[in-house]
PDB file of C-alpha atoms in Angstrom:
ATOM      1  CA  LYS E   1      -9.047 -15.472  -7.196  1.00 71.00           C
ATOM      2  CA  ASN E   2      -7.144 -12.247  -6.510  1.00 84.00           C
ATOM      3  CA  GLU E   3      -6.723  -9.798  -9.353  1.00 91.00           C
ATOM      4  CA  VAL E   4      -3.065  -9.563  -8.616  1.00 95.00           C
ATOM      5  CA  GLU E   5      -1.072 -12.736  -7.987  1.00 96.00           C
ATOM      6  CA  GLN E   6       2.489 -12.806  -6.737  1.00 97.00           C
ATOM      7  CA  SER E   7       5.038 -15.607  -6.542  1.00 96.00           C
ATOM      8  CA  PRO E   8       6.685 -16.914  -4.704  1.00 97.00           C
ATOM      9  CA  GLN E   9       5.008 -16.254  -1.347  1.00 95.00           C
ATOM     10  CA  ASN E  10       8.235 -16.842   0.602  1.00 96.00           C
ATOM     11  CA  LEU E  11      11.742 -16.657  -0.609  1.00 97.00           C
ATOM     12  CA  THR E  12      14.977 -17.263   1.174  1.00 97.00           C
ATOM     13  CA  ALA E  13      18.259 -16.376  -0.528  1.00 97.00           C
ATOM     14  CA  GLN E  14      21.960 -16.255   0.289  1.00 97.00           C
ATOM     15  CA  GLU E  15      23.691 -12.902   0.309  1.00 97.00           C
ATOM     16  CA  GLY E  16      24.821 -12.069  -3.151  1.00 97.00           C
ATOM     17  CA  GLU E  17      22.210 -14.149  -5.088  1.00 97.00           C
ATOM     18  CA  PHE E  18      20.157 -12.693  -7.944  1.00 98.00           C
ATOM     19  CA  ILE E  19      16.489 -12.656  -6.897  1.00 98.00           C
ATOM     20  CA  THR E  20      13.333 -12.554  -8.938  1.00 98.00           C
ATOM     21  CA  ILE E  21       9.818 -11.933  -7.642  1.00 98.00           C
ATOM     22  CA  ASN E  22       6.980 -12.240 -10.141  1.00 98.00           C
ATOM     23  CA  CYS E  23       3.482 -10.522 -10.402  1.00 98.00           C
ATOM     24  CA  SER E  24       0.576 -11.339 -12.730  1.00 97.00           C
ATOM     25  CA  TYR E  25      -2.591  -9.420 -12.994  1.00 95.00           C
ATOM     26  CA  SER E  26      -5.928 -10.197 -14.577  1.00 92.00           C
ATOM     27  CA  VAL E  27      -7.491  -6.692 -15.021  1.00 85.00           C
ATOM     28  CA  GLY E  28      -6.931  -3.537 -17.023  1.00 84.00           C
ATOM     29  CA  ILE E  29      -4.462  -1.242 -15.400  1.00 85.00           C
ATOM     30  CA  SER E  30      -2.947   2.159 -15.692  1.00 84.00           C
ATOM     31  CA  ALA E  31       0.290   1.276 -13.938  1.00 90.00           C
ATOM     32  CA  LEU E  32       1.992  -1.281 -11.905  1.00 94.00           C
ATOM     33  CA  HIS E  33       3.773  -0.533  -8.575  1.00 95.00           C
ATOM     34  CA  TRP E  34       6.400  -2.399  -6.553  1.00 97.00           C
ATOM     35  CA  LEU E  35       6.338  -1.506  -2.889  1.00 96.00           C
ATOM     36  CA  GLN E  36       8.576  -2.516  -0.057  1.00 96.00           C
ATOM     37  CA  GLN E  37       7.457  -3.086   3.497  1.00 95.00           C
ATOM     38  CA  HIS E  38      10.220  -3.483   6.094  1.00 90.00           C
ATOM     39  CA  PRO E  39       9.799  -5.396   9.380  1.00 83.00           C
ATOM     40  CA  GLY E  40       9.203  -2.103  11.140  1.00 79.00           C
ATOM     41  CA  GLY E  41       5.937  -1.858   9.062  1.00 80.00           C
ATOM     42  CA  GLY E  42       6.578   1.209   6.834  1.00 89.00           C
ATOM     43  CA  ILE E  43       5.685   0.996   3.157  1.00 94.00           C
ATOM     44  CA  VAL E  44       7.888   2.637   0.516  1.00 93.00           C
ATOM     45  CA  SER E  45       7.200   2.870  -3.151  1.00 93.00           C
ATOM     46  CA  LEU E  46      10.067   1.337  -5.161  1.00 94.00           C
ATOM     47  CA  PHE E  47       8.828   1.525  -8.728  1.00 94.00           C
ATOM     48  CA  MET E  48       5.832   2.755 -10.651  1.00 92.00           C
ATOM     49  CA  LEU E  49       5.827   1.689 -14.332  1.00 91.00           C
ATOM     50  CA  SER E  50       3.412   1.343 -17.233  1.00 89.00           C
ATOM     51  CA  SER E  51       5.817  -0.065 -19.789  1.00 90.00           C
ATOM     52  CA  GLY E  52       9.352  -1.406 -20.301  1.00 93.00           C
ATOM     53  CA  LYS E  53      11.870  -1.404 -17.577  1.00 95.00           C
ATOM     54  CA  LYS E  54      13.095   0.780 -14.749  1.00 95.00           C
ATOM     55  CA  LYS E  55      16.303   0.500 -12.639  1.00 96.00           C
ATOM     56  CA  HIS E  56      17.241   1.962  -9.281  1.00 93.00           C
ATOM     57  CA  GLY E  57      20.641   0.822  -7.950  1.00 95.00           C
ATOM     58  CA  ARG E  58      20.460  -2.909  -7.527  1.00 97.00           C
ATOM     59  CA  LEU E  59      16.741  -3.090  -8.216  1.00 97.00           C
ATOM     60  CA  ILE E  60      15.196  -3.617 -11.662  1.00 97.00           C
ATOM     61  CA  ALA E  61      11.519  -3.788 -12.576  1.00 97.00           C
ATOM     62  CA  THR E  62      10.080  -4.908 -15.872  1.00 97.00           C
ATOM     63  CA  ILE E  63       6.578  -5.116 -17.180  1.00 96.00           C
ATOM     64  CA  ASN E  64       5.001  -6.844 -20.117  1.00 95.00           C
ATOM     65  CA  ILE E  65       1.652  -5.233 -20.749  1.00 92.00           C
ATOM     66  CA  GLN E  66       0.526  -7.893 -23.288  1.00 92.00           C
ATOM     67  CA  GLU E  67       1.232 -10.796 -20.982  1.00 94.00           C
ATOM     68  CA  LYS E  68       0.001  -8.913 -17.928  1.00 95.00           C
ATOM     69  CA  HIS E  69       3.153  -9.753 -16.013  1.00 96.00           C
ATOM     70  CA  SER E  70       5.850  -7.876 -14.081  1.00 98.00           C
ATOM     71  CA  SER E  71       9.062  -8.967 -12.341  1.00 98.00           C
ATOM     72  CA  LEU E  72      11.177  -7.374  -9.692  1.00 98.00           C
ATOM     73  CA  HIS E  73      14.785  -8.301  -9.739  1.00 98.00           C
ATOM     74  CA  ILE E  74      17.378  -7.720  -7.005  1.00 98.00           C
ATOM     75  CA  THR E  75      20.969  -8.165  -7.945  1.00 97.00           C
ATOM     76  CA  ALA E  76      23.740  -8.896  -5.474  1.00 96.00           C
ATOM     77  CA  SER E  77      21.170  -9.317  -2.660  1.00 97.00           C
ATOM     78  CA  HIS E  78      22.050  -8.190   0.785  1.00 96.00           C
ATOM     79  CA  PRO E  79      20.487  -8.921   4.281  1.00 96.00           C
ATOM     80  CA  ARG E  80      19.171  -5.428   4.400  1.00 94.00           C
ATOM     81  CA  ASP E  81      16.936  -6.304   1.330  1.00 96.00           C
ATOM     82  CA  SER E  82      14.976  -8.623   3.723  1.00 96.00           C
ATOM     83  CA  ALA E  83      11.412  -7.298   3.640  1.00 96.00           C
ATOM     84  CA  VAL E  84       7.947  -7.928   2.128  1.00 96.00           C
ATOM     85  CA  TYR E  85       7.739  -6.909  -1.525  1.00 97.00           C
ATOM     86  CA  ILE E  86       4.254  -6.056  -2.650  1.00 97.00           C
ATOM     87  CA  CYS E  87       3.016  -5.756  -6.225  1.00 97.00           C
ATOM     88  CA  ALA E  88       0.053  -3.340  -6.776  1.00 95.00           C
ATOM     89  CA  VAL E  89      -1.793  -2.149  -9.892  1.00 94.00           C
ATOM     90  CA  THR E  90      -3.560   1.081 -10.410  1.00 89.00           C
ATOM     91  CA  ARG E  91      -7.164   0.881 -11.478  1.00 79.00           C
ATOM     92  CA  TYR E  92      -9.688   3.706 -11.957  1.00 69.00           C
ATOM     93  CA  GLY E  93      -9.347   6.849  -9.760  1.00 66.00           C
ATOM     94  CA  ASN E  94      -5.705   5.933  -8.834  1.00 73.00           C
ATOM     95  CA  LYS E  95      -7.189   2.986  -6.823  1.00 82.00           C
ATOM     96  CA  LEU E  96      -4.500   0.451  -5.882  1.00 88.00           C
ATOM     97  CA  VAL E  97      -5.223  -3.256  -5.851  1.00 92.00           C
ATOM     98  CA  PHE E  98      -2.602  -5.218  -4.081  1.00 95.00           C
ATOM     99  CA  GLY E  99      -1.001  -8.632  -4.321  1.00 95.00           C
ATOM    100  CA  ALA E 100      -0.508 -10.721  -1.205  1.00 95.00           C
ATOM    101  CA  GLY E 101       3.214  -9.829  -0.965  1.00 96.00           C
ATOM    102  CA  THR E 102       6.408 -11.773  -1.157  1.00 97.00           C
ATOM    103  CA  ILE E 103       8.348 -12.323   2.126  1.00 96.00           C
ATOM    104  CA  LEU E 104      12.141 -12.145   1.267  1.00 97.00           C
ATOM    105  CA  ARG E 105      14.803 -13.205   3.645  1.00 97.00           C
ATOM    106  CA  VAL E 106      18.446 -12.708   2.640  1.00 97.00           C
ATOM    107  CA  LYS E 107      20.840 -14.710   4.822  1.00 97.00           C
ATOM    108  CA  SER E 108      24.475 -13.614   5.224  1.00 94.00           C
TER     109      SER E 108
ATOM    110  CA  ASP S   1      10.202  16.291   7.908  1.00 65.00           C
ATOM    111  CA  THR S   2       7.666  13.542   7.839  1.00 69.00           C
ATOM    112  CA  ALA S   3       5.733  13.587   4.651  1.00 92.00           C
ATOM    113  CA  VAL S   4       2.684  11.544   5.743  1.00 96.00           C
ATOM    114  CA  SER S   5       2.081  11.132   9.460  1.00 96.00           C
ATOM    115  CA  GLN S   6      -0.379   9.183  11.452  1.00 96.00           C
ATOM    116  CA  THR S   7      -1.394   9.176  15.085  1.00 97.00           C
ATOM    117  CA  PRO S   8      -1.468   7.158  17.118  1.00 97.00           C
ATOM    118  CA  LYS S   9       0.995   4.572  16.078  1.00 95.00           C
ATOM    119  CA  TYR S  10      -0.530   1.941  18.323  1.00 96.00           C
ATOM    120  CA  LEU S  11      -4.072   1.767  19.547  1.00 97.00           C
ATOM    121  CA  VAL S  12      -5.442  -0.843  21.953  1.00 97.00           C
ATOM    122  CA  THR S  13      -9.110  -0.649  22.866  1.00 97.00           C
ATOM    123  CA  GLN S  14     -12.101  -2.658  24.036  1.00 97.00           C
ATOM    124  CA  MET S  15     -14.851  -3.936  21.793  1.00 97.00           C
ATOM    125  CA  GLY S  16     -17.747  -1.524  21.404  1.00 97.00           C
ATOM    126  CA  ASN S  17     -15.537   1.592  21.896  1.00 97.00           C
ATOM    127  CA  ASP S  18     -15.295   4.402  19.398  1.00 97.00           C
ATOM    128  CA  LYS S  19     -11.783   5.519  18.253  1.00 97.00           C
ATOM    129  CA  SER S  20     -10.245   7.846  15.643  1.00 97.00           C
ATOM    130  CA  ILE S  21      -6.985   7.608  13.801  1.00 98.00           C
ATOM    131  CA  LYS S  22      -5.537  10.875  12.316  1.00 97.00           C
ATOM    132  CA  CYS S  23      -3.515  11.447   9.195  1.00 97.00           C
ATOM    133  CA  GLU S  24      -1.788  14.518   7.879  1.00 97.00           C
ATOM    134  CA  GLN S  25       0.320  15.037   4.823  1.00 96.00           C
ATOM    135  CA  ASN S  26       2.586  17.962   4.088  1.00 95.00           C
ATOM    136  CA  LEU S  27       3.321  17.080   0.437  1.00 93.00           C
ATOM    137  CA  GLY S  28       0.633  19.397  -0.974  1.00 92.00           C
ATOM    138  CA  HIS S  29      -1.291  16.476  -2.439  1.00 92.00           C
ATOM    139  CA  ASP S  30      -4.953  16.582  -3.354  1.00 90.00           C
ATOM    140  CA  THR S  31      -5.749  12.976  -2.834  1.00 91.00           C
ATOM    141  CA  MET S  32      -5.556  10.940   0.321  1.00 94.00           C
ATOM    142  CA  TYR S  33      -6.453   7.280   1.046  1.00 94.00           C
ATOM    143  CA  TRP S  34      -7.013   4.800   3.889  1.00 96.00           C
ATOM    144  CA  TYR S  35      -5.829   1.232   3.527  1.00 95.00           C
ATOM    145  CA  LYS S  36      -6.375  -1.759   5.912  1.00 96.00           C
ATOM    146  CA  GLN S  37      -3.747  -4.452   6.222  1.00 95.00           C
ATOM    147  CA  ASP S  38      -5.067  -7.588   7.729  1.00 92.00           C
ATOM    148  CA  SER S  39      -3.269 -10.212   9.840  1.00 88.00           C
ATOM    149  CA  LYS S  40      -2.080 -12.036   6.722  1.00 87.00           C
ATOM    150  CA  LYS S  41      -0.442  -8.738   5.616  1.00 86.00           C
ATOM    151  CA  PHE S  42      -2.930  -8.235   2.727  1.00 92.00           C
ATOM    152  CA  LEU S  43      -3.550  -4.621   1.913  1.00 94.00           C
ATOM    153  CA  LYS S  44      -6.970  -3.291   0.729  1.00 93.00           C
ATOM    154  CA  ILE S  45      -8.251   0.149  -0.007  1.00 92.00           C
ATOM    155  CA  MET S  46     -11.015   1.447   2.216  1.00 94.00           C
ATOM    156  CA  PHE S  47     -11.522   5.087   1.169  1.00 91.00           C
ATOM    157  CA  SER S  48     -10.113   7.801  -1.125  1.00 90.00           C
ATOM    158  CA  TYR S  49     -10.679  11.524  -0.906  1.00 89.00           C
ATOM    159  CA  ASN S  50      -9.793  14.123  -3.547  1.00 86.00           C
ATOM    160  CA  ASN S  51      -9.730  17.634  -2.292  1.00 84.00           C
ATOM    161  CA  LYS S  52     -12.077  16.804   0.644  1.00 82.00           C
ATOM    162  CA  GLU S  53     -14.449  14.907  -1.499  1.00 86.00           C
ATOM    163  CA  LEU S  54     -15.099  11.133  -1.195  1.00 87.00           C
ATOM    164  CA  ILE S  55     -14.220   9.436  -4.447  1.00 84.00           C
ATOM    165  CA  ILE S  56     -13.677   5.716  -3.425  1.00 82.00           C
ATOM    166  CA  ASN S  57     -15.656   3.873  -0.758  1.00 83.00           C
ATOM    167  CA  GLU S  58     -14.931   0.246  -0.956  1.00 84.00           C
ATOM    168  CA  THR S  59     -17.876  -1.671   0.710  1.00 77.00           C
ATOM    169  CA  VAL S  60     -16.598  -0.665   4.158  1.00 87.00           C
ATOM    170  CA  PRO S  61     -19.094  -1.040   7.118  1.00 90.00           C
ATOM    171  CA  ASN S  62     -20.917   2.081   7.994  1.00 91.00           C
ATOM    172  CA  ARG S  63     -19.115   2.017  11.366  1.00 95.00           C
ATOM    173  CA  PHE S  64     -16.111   3.401   9.585  1.00 95.00           C
ATOM    174  CA  SER S  65     -16.434   7.134   8.699  1.00 93.00           C
ATOM    175  CA  PRO S  66     -13.630   9.149   7.107  1.00 93.00           C
ATOM    176  CA  LYS S  67     -13.522  12.879   7.686  1.00 92.00           C
ATOM    177  CA  SER S  68     -11.508  15.398   5.627  1.00 92.00           C
ATOM    178  CA  PRO S  69     -11.478  18.855   7.318  1.00 91.00           C
ATOM    179  CA  ASP S  70      -9.009  20.050   4.608  1.00 91.00           C
ATOM    180  CA  LYS S  71      -7.027  18.439   1.869  1.00 89.00           C
ATOM    181  CA  ALA S  72      -3.960  17.947   4.140  1.00 94.00           C
ATOM    182  CA  HIS S  73      -5.929  15.817   6.626  1.00 95.00           C
ATOM    183  CA  LEU S  74      -8.002  12.563   6.364  1.00 95.00           C
ATOM    184  CA  ASN S  75      -9.061  11.042   9.657  1.00 96.00           C
ATOM    185  CA  LEU S  76     -10.695   7.735  10.251  1.00 96.00           C
ATOM    186  CA  HIS S  77     -13.337   7.344  12.866  1.00 96.00           C
ATOM    187  CA  ILE S  78     -14.556   3.935  13.863  1.00 96.00           C
ATOM    188  CA  ASN S  79     -17.727   3.312  15.935  1.00 96.00           C
ATOM    189  CA  SER S  80     -18.527   0.197  17.937  1.00 97.00           C
ATOM    190  CA  LEU S  81     -15.252  -1.476  17.416  1.00 97.00           C
ATOM    191  CA  GLU S  82     -15.339  -5.168  16.729  1.00 97.00           C
ATOM    192  CA  LEU S  83     -12.629  -7.805  17.083  1.00 96.00           C
ATOM    193  CA  GLY S  84     -12.286  -8.091  13.270  1.00 94.00           C
ATOM    194  CA  ASP S  85     -11.309  -4.463  13.045  1.00 96.00           C
ATOM    195  CA  SER S  86      -7.904  -5.408  14.518  1.00 97.00           C
ATOM    196  CA  ALA S  87      -5.429  -4.585  11.747  1.00 96.00           C
ATOM    197  CA  VAL S  88      -2.808  -2.144  10.652  1.00 96.00           C
ATOM    198  CA  TYR S  89      -4.350   0.955   8.990  1.00 97.00           C
ATOM    199  CA  PHE S  90      -2.265   2.943   6.533  1.00 97.00           C
ATOM    200  CA  CYS S  91      -2.932   6.439   5.288  1.00 97.00           C
ATOM    201  CA  ALA S  92      -1.427   7.539   1.970  1.00 95.00           C
ATOM    202  CA  SER S  93      -1.518  10.474  -0.353  1.00 94.00           C
ATOM    203  CA  SER S  94      -0.903  11.327  -3.978  1.00 91.00           C
ATOM    204  CA  GLN S  95      -1.538  13.855  -6.584  1.00 84.00           C
ATOM    205  CA  PRO S  96      -4.656  12.993  -8.615  1.00 72.00           C
ATOM    206  CA  PRO S  97      -4.128  12.057 -12.292  1.00 68.00           C
ATOM    207  CA  LEU S  98      -4.322  15.004 -14.648  1.00 69.00           C
ATOM    208  CA  ALA S  99      -7.054  15.024 -17.332  1.00 70.00           C
ATOM    209  CA  GLY S 100      -5.372  13.713 -20.528  1.00 70.00           C
ATOM    210  CA  GLY S 101      -2.310  12.584 -18.741  1.00 66.00           C
ATOM    211  CA  PRO S 102      -1.188   9.274 -17.221  1.00 66.00           C
ATOM    212  CA  GLN S 103      -4.006   7.918 -15.023  1.00 63.00           C
ATOM    213  CA  TYR S 104      -1.729   7.043 -12.120  1.00 67.00           C
ATOM    214  CA  ASN S 105       0.593   8.703  -9.551  1.00 79.00           C
ATOM    215  CA  GLU S 106       2.955   7.449  -6.963  1.00 86.00           C
ATOM    216  CA  GLN S 107       1.433   7.099  -3.480  1.00 90.00           C
ATOM    217  CA  PHE S 108       3.165   8.065  -0.328  1.00 93.00           C
ATOM    218  CA  PHE S 109       2.360   6.048   2.747  1.00 95.00           C
ATOM    219  CA  GLY S 110       2.138   6.874   6.408  1.00 95.00           C
ATOM    220  CA  PRO S 111       3.863   4.692   9.061  1.00 95.00           C
ATOM    221  CA  GLY S 112       0.672   2.846   9.847  1.00 96.00           C
ATOM    222  CA  THR S 113      -1.451   2.536  12.946  1.00 97.00           C
ATOM    223  CA  ARG S 114      -1.794  -0.833  14.539  1.00 96.00           C
ATOM    224  CA  LEU S 115      -5.219  -1.196  16.071  1.00 97.00           C
ATOM    225  CA  THR S 116      -5.922  -4.044  18.502  1.00 97.00           C
ATOM    226  CA  VAL S 117      -9.438  -4.657  19.676  1.00 97.00           C
ATOM    227  CA  LEU S 118      -9.783  -6.786  22.813  1.00 96.00           C
TER     228      LEU S 118
END
Protein backbone atom coordinates (compact mmCIF):
# COMPACT_ATOMS: atom_id res chain seq x y z
CA LYS A 1 0.00 0.00 0.00
CA ASN A 2 1.35 3.40 -0.99
CA GLU A 3 2.18 5.79 1.83
CA VAL A 4 0.18 8.49 0.02
CA GLU A 5 -3.24 7.72 -1.41
CA GLN A 6 -5.24 10.03 -3.65
CA SER A 7 -8.84 9.93 -4.74
CA PRO A 8 -10.36 9.95 -7.19
CA GLN A 9 -7.92 8.59 -9.77
CA ASN A 10 -9.87 10.21 -12.60
CA LEU A 11 -12.29 13.10 -12.47
CA THR A 12 -14.35 14.70 -15.23
CA ALA A 13 -16.20 17.91 -14.49
CA GLN A 14 -18.23 20.50 -16.34
CA GLU A 15 -16.87 24.01 -16.56
CA GLY A 16 -17.90 26.01 -13.52
CA GLU A 17 -18.20 23.06 -11.15
CA PHE A 18 -16.58 22.92 -7.70
CA ILE A 19 -13.93 20.20 -7.61
CA THR A 20 -12.39 18.35 -4.67
CA ILE A 21 -9.41 16.02 -4.76
CA ASN A 22 -8.49 14.12 -1.62
CA CYS A 23 -5.18 12.92 -0.25
CA SER A 24 -4.53 10.64 2.73
CA TYR A 25 -1.15 9.65 4.09
CA SER A 26 -0.01 7.05 6.57
CA VAL A 27 3.41 8.32 7.69
CA GLY A 28 4.84 11.17 9.72
CA ILE A 29 5.42 14.22 7.58
CA SER A 30 6.90 17.69 7.75
CA ALA A 31 4.65 19.13 5.07
CA LEU A 32 2.25 18.28 2.30
CA HIS A 33 2.51 19.51 -1.26
CA TRP A 34 0.04 19.80 -4.08
CA LEU A 35 1.62 19.73 -7.53
CA GLN A 36 0.13 20.23 -10.99
CA GLN A 37 1.38 18.44 -14.08
CA HIS A 38 0.06 19.74 -17.38
CA PRO A 39 -0.30 17.62 -20.52
CA GLY A 40 3.00 19.08 -21.72
CA GLY A 41 4.64 17.33 -18.80
CA GLY A 42 5.98 20.16 -16.65
CA ILE A 43 5.41 20.00 -12.88
CA VAL A 44 4.51 23.08 -10.89
CA SER A 45 4.19 23.39 -7.15
CA LEU A 46 0.75 24.75 -6.22
CA PHE A 47 0.83 24.59 -2.44
CA MET A 48 3.08 23.57 0.40
CA LEU A 49 1.38 23.40 3.79
CA SER A 50 1.90 21.97 7.22
CA SER A 51 -1.35 23.09 8.86
CA GLY A 52 -4.64 24.82 8.20
CA LYS A 53 -5.56 26.20 4.83
CA LYS A 54 -4.05 28.13 1.92
CA LYS A 55 -5.69 29.88 -1.01
CA HIS A 56 -4.33 31.00 -4.38
CA GLY A 57 -6.96 32.43 -6.68
CA ARG A 58 -9.53 29.71 -7.34
CA LEU A 59 -7.45 27.02 -5.62
CA ILE A 60 -7.77 26.14 -1.95
CA ALA A 61 -5.76 23.53 -0.06
CA THR A 62 -6.53 22.27 3.42
CA ILE A 63 -4.79 19.84 5.71
CA ASN A 64 -5.89 18.03 8.87
CA ILE A 65 -2.76 16.75 10.59
CA GLN A 66 -4.65 14.66 13.15
CA GLU A 67 -6.61 12.84 10.47
CA LYS A 68 -3.63 12.73 8.05
CA HIS A 69 -5.77 14.09 5.28
CA SER A 70 -5.63 16.95 2.80
CA SER A 71 -7.99 18.27 0.17
CA LEU A 72 -7.44 20.40 -2.91
CA HIS A 73 -10.45 22.39 -4.03
CA ILE A 74 -10.93 24.21 -7.33
CA THR A 75 -13.78 26.69 -7.48
CA ALA A 76 -15.43 27.73 -10.76
CA SER A 77 -13.43 25.14 -12.70
CA HIS A 78 -12.24 25.92 -16.21
CA PRO A 79 -10.94 23.73 -19.06
CA ARG A 80 -7.46 25.16 -18.51
CA ASP A 81 -7.51 23.47 -15.06
CA SER A 82 -7.33 20.11 -16.86
CA ALA A 83 -4.15 18.47 -15.63
CA VAL A 84 -2.83 15.80 -13.30
CA TYR A 85 -2.87 16.89 -9.66
CA ILE A 86 -0.33 15.17 -7.46
CA CYS A 87 -0.23 15.07 -3.68
CA ALA A 88 3.19 14.61 -2.10
CA VAL A 89 4.45 14.59 1.48
CA THR A 90 7.83 15.67 2.79
CA ARG A 91 9.69 13.06 4.80
CA TYR A 92 13.22 13.30 6.22
CA GLY A 93 15.86 15.22 4.26
CA ASN A 94 13.18 17.08 2.30
CA LYS A 95 12.43 13.76 0.56
CA LEU A 96 9.12 13.82 -1.31
CA VAL A 97 6.84 10.77 -1.41
CA PHE A 98 4.17 11.06 -4.08
CA GLY A 99 0.61 9.92 -4.54
CA ALA A 100 -0.41 8.37 -7.83
CA GLY A 101 -2.06 11.55 -9.07
CA THR A 102 -5.59 12.53 -10.05
CA ILE A 103 -6.31 13.10 -13.72
CA LEU A 104 -8.73 16.02 -14.00
CA ARG A 105 -10.58 16.89 -17.17
CA VAL A 106 -12.83 19.94 -17.23
CA LYS A 107 -15.20 20.06 -20.17
CA SER A 108 -16.58 23.30 -21.60
CA ASP B 1 15.03 32.81 -17.54
CA THR B 2 14.59 29.10 -16.93
CA ALA B 3 14.98 28.23 -13.26
CA VAL B 4 15.68 24.49 -13.59
CA SER B 5 16.70 23.23 -17.02
CA GLN B 6 17.33 19.75 -18.32
CA THR B 7 18.94 18.47 -21.50
CA PRO B 8 18.00 16.70 -23.59
CA LYS B 9 14.22 16.91 -23.52
CA TYR B 10 13.90 13.66 -25.47
CA LEU B 11 16.36 10.79 -25.61
CA VAL B 12 15.86 7.66 -27.70
CA THR B 13 18.54 5.00 -27.50
CA GLN B 14 19.24 1.31 -27.83
CA MET B 15 19.46 -1.20 -24.99
CA GLY B 16 22.97 -1.53 -23.65
CA ASN B 17 24.02 2.03 -24.43
CA ASP B 18 25.32 4.54 -21.88
CA LYS B 19 23.67 7.96 -21.73
CA SER B 20 23.66 11.11 -19.61
CA ILE B 21 21.01 13.66 -18.71
CA LYS B 22 22.12 17.09 -17.55
CA CYS B 23 20.42 19.37 -15.07
CA GLU B 24 21.21 22.95 -14.13
CA GLN B 25 19.49 25.36 -11.75
CA ASN B 26 20.03 29.11 -11.50
CA LEU B 27 18.05 29.59 -8.29
CA GLY B 28 21.05 29.45 -5.98
CA HIS B 29 19.67 26.36 -4.27
CA ASP B 30 21.91 23.98 -2.37
CA THR B 31 19.84 20.81 -2.85
CA MET B 32 19.06 19.01 -6.09
CA TYR B 33 17.08 15.86 -6.84
CA TRP B 34 16.43 13.31 -9.53
CA TYR B 35 12.97 11.75 -9.84
CA LYS B 36 11.70 9.02 -12.14
CA GLN B 37 8.12 9.04 -13.49
CA ASP B 38 7.06 5.67 -14.81
CA SER B 39 4.55 4.82 -17.51
CA LYS B 40 1.70 5.06 -14.98
CA LYS B 41 2.80 8.62 -14.18
CA PHE B 42 3.97 7.62 -10.70
CA LEU B 43 6.84 9.76 -9.41
CA LYS B 44 9.57 8.39 -7.19
CA ILE B 45 12.73 9.95 -5.83
CA MET B 46 16.02 8.49 -7.02
CA PHE B 47 18.74 10.73 -5.59
CA SER B 48 19.25 13.92 -3.66
CA TYR B 49 22.41 15.97 -3.36
CA ASN B 50 23.05 18.80 -0.93
CA ASN B 51 25.95 21.06 -1.87
CA LYS B 52 27.53 18.35 -4.03
CA GLU B 53 27.12 15.62 -1.38
CA LEU B 54 24.81 12.64 -1.81
CA ILE B 55 22.14 12.61 0.90
CA ILE B 56 19.42 10.37 -0.51
CA ASN B 57 19.96 7.23 -2.61
CA GLU B 58 16.76 5.27 -2.98
CA THR B 59 17.63 1.67 -3.91
CA VAL B 60 18.49 2.67 -7.45
CA PRO B 61 20.52 0.16 -9.54
CA ASN B 62 24.25 0.82 -9.65
CA ARG B 63 23.90 1.50 -13.36
CA PHE B 64 22.58 4.93 -12.36
CA SER B 65 25.27 7.32 -11.18
CA PRO B 66 24.56 10.94 -10.31
CA LYS B 67 27.38 13.46 -10.61
CA SER B 68 27.38 16.93 -9.10
CA PRO B 69 30.31 19.01 -10.38
CA ASP B 70 29.02 22.04 -8.44
CA LYS B 71 25.87 22.85 -6.51
CA ALA B 72 24.15 24.29 -9.60
CA HIS B 73 24.47 21.07 -11.61
CA LEU B 74 23.34 17.50 -11.03
CA ASN B 75 23.82 15.14 -13.96
CA LEU B 76 22.50 11.61 -14.24
CA HIS B 77 24.57 9.00 -16.04
CA ILE B 78 23.01 5.65 -16.89
CA ASN B 79 25.11 2.66 -17.97
CA SER B 80 23.91 -0.39 -19.88
CA LEU B 81 20.43 0.95 -20.49
CA GLU B 82 17.53 -1.49 -20.12
CA LEU B 83 13.98 -1.42 -21.47
CA GLY B 84 12.67 -0.78 -17.97
CA ASP B 85 14.64 2.45 -17.76
CA SER B 86 12.20 4.04 -20.20
CA ALA B 87 10.51 6.82 -18.25
CA VAL B 88 10.44 10.57 -17.77
CA TYR B 89 13.23 11.80 -15.52
CA PHE B 90 12.72 15.04 -13.61
CA CYS B 91 15.37 17.13 -11.94
CA ALA B 92 14.38 19.47 -9.11
CA SER B 93 16.02 21.83 -6.67
CA SER B 94 15.27 23.43 -3.32
CA GLN B 95 16.93 25.10 -0.42
CA PRO B 96 17.71 22.61 2.34
CA PRO B 97 15.76 22.94 5.59
CA LEU B 98 17.44 25.19 8.14
CA ALA B 99 18.45 23.72 11.49
CA GLY B 100 15.71 24.50 13.97
CA GLY B 101 13.36 25.68 11.23
CA PRO B 102 10.60 23.98 9.22
CA GLN B 103 11.94 20.70 7.86
CA TYR B 104 10.65 21.27 4.36
CA ASN B 105 11.05 23.60 1.43
CA GLU B 106 9.34 24.05 -1.91
CA GLN B 107 10.91 22.14 -4.77
CA PHE B 108 11.22 23.53 -8.27
CA PHE B 109 11.07 21.04 -11.11
CA GLY B 110 12.76 20.93 -14.48
CA PRO B 111 10.75 20.22 -17.64
CA GLY B 112 11.63 16.52 -17.66
CA THR B 113 13.58 14.27 -20.01
CA ARG B 114 11.64 11.52 -21.77
CA LEU B 115 13.96 8.53 -22.14
CA THR B 116 12.94 5.75 -24.50
CA VAL B 117 15.05 2.60 -24.60
CA LEU B 118 14.47 0.41 -27.68
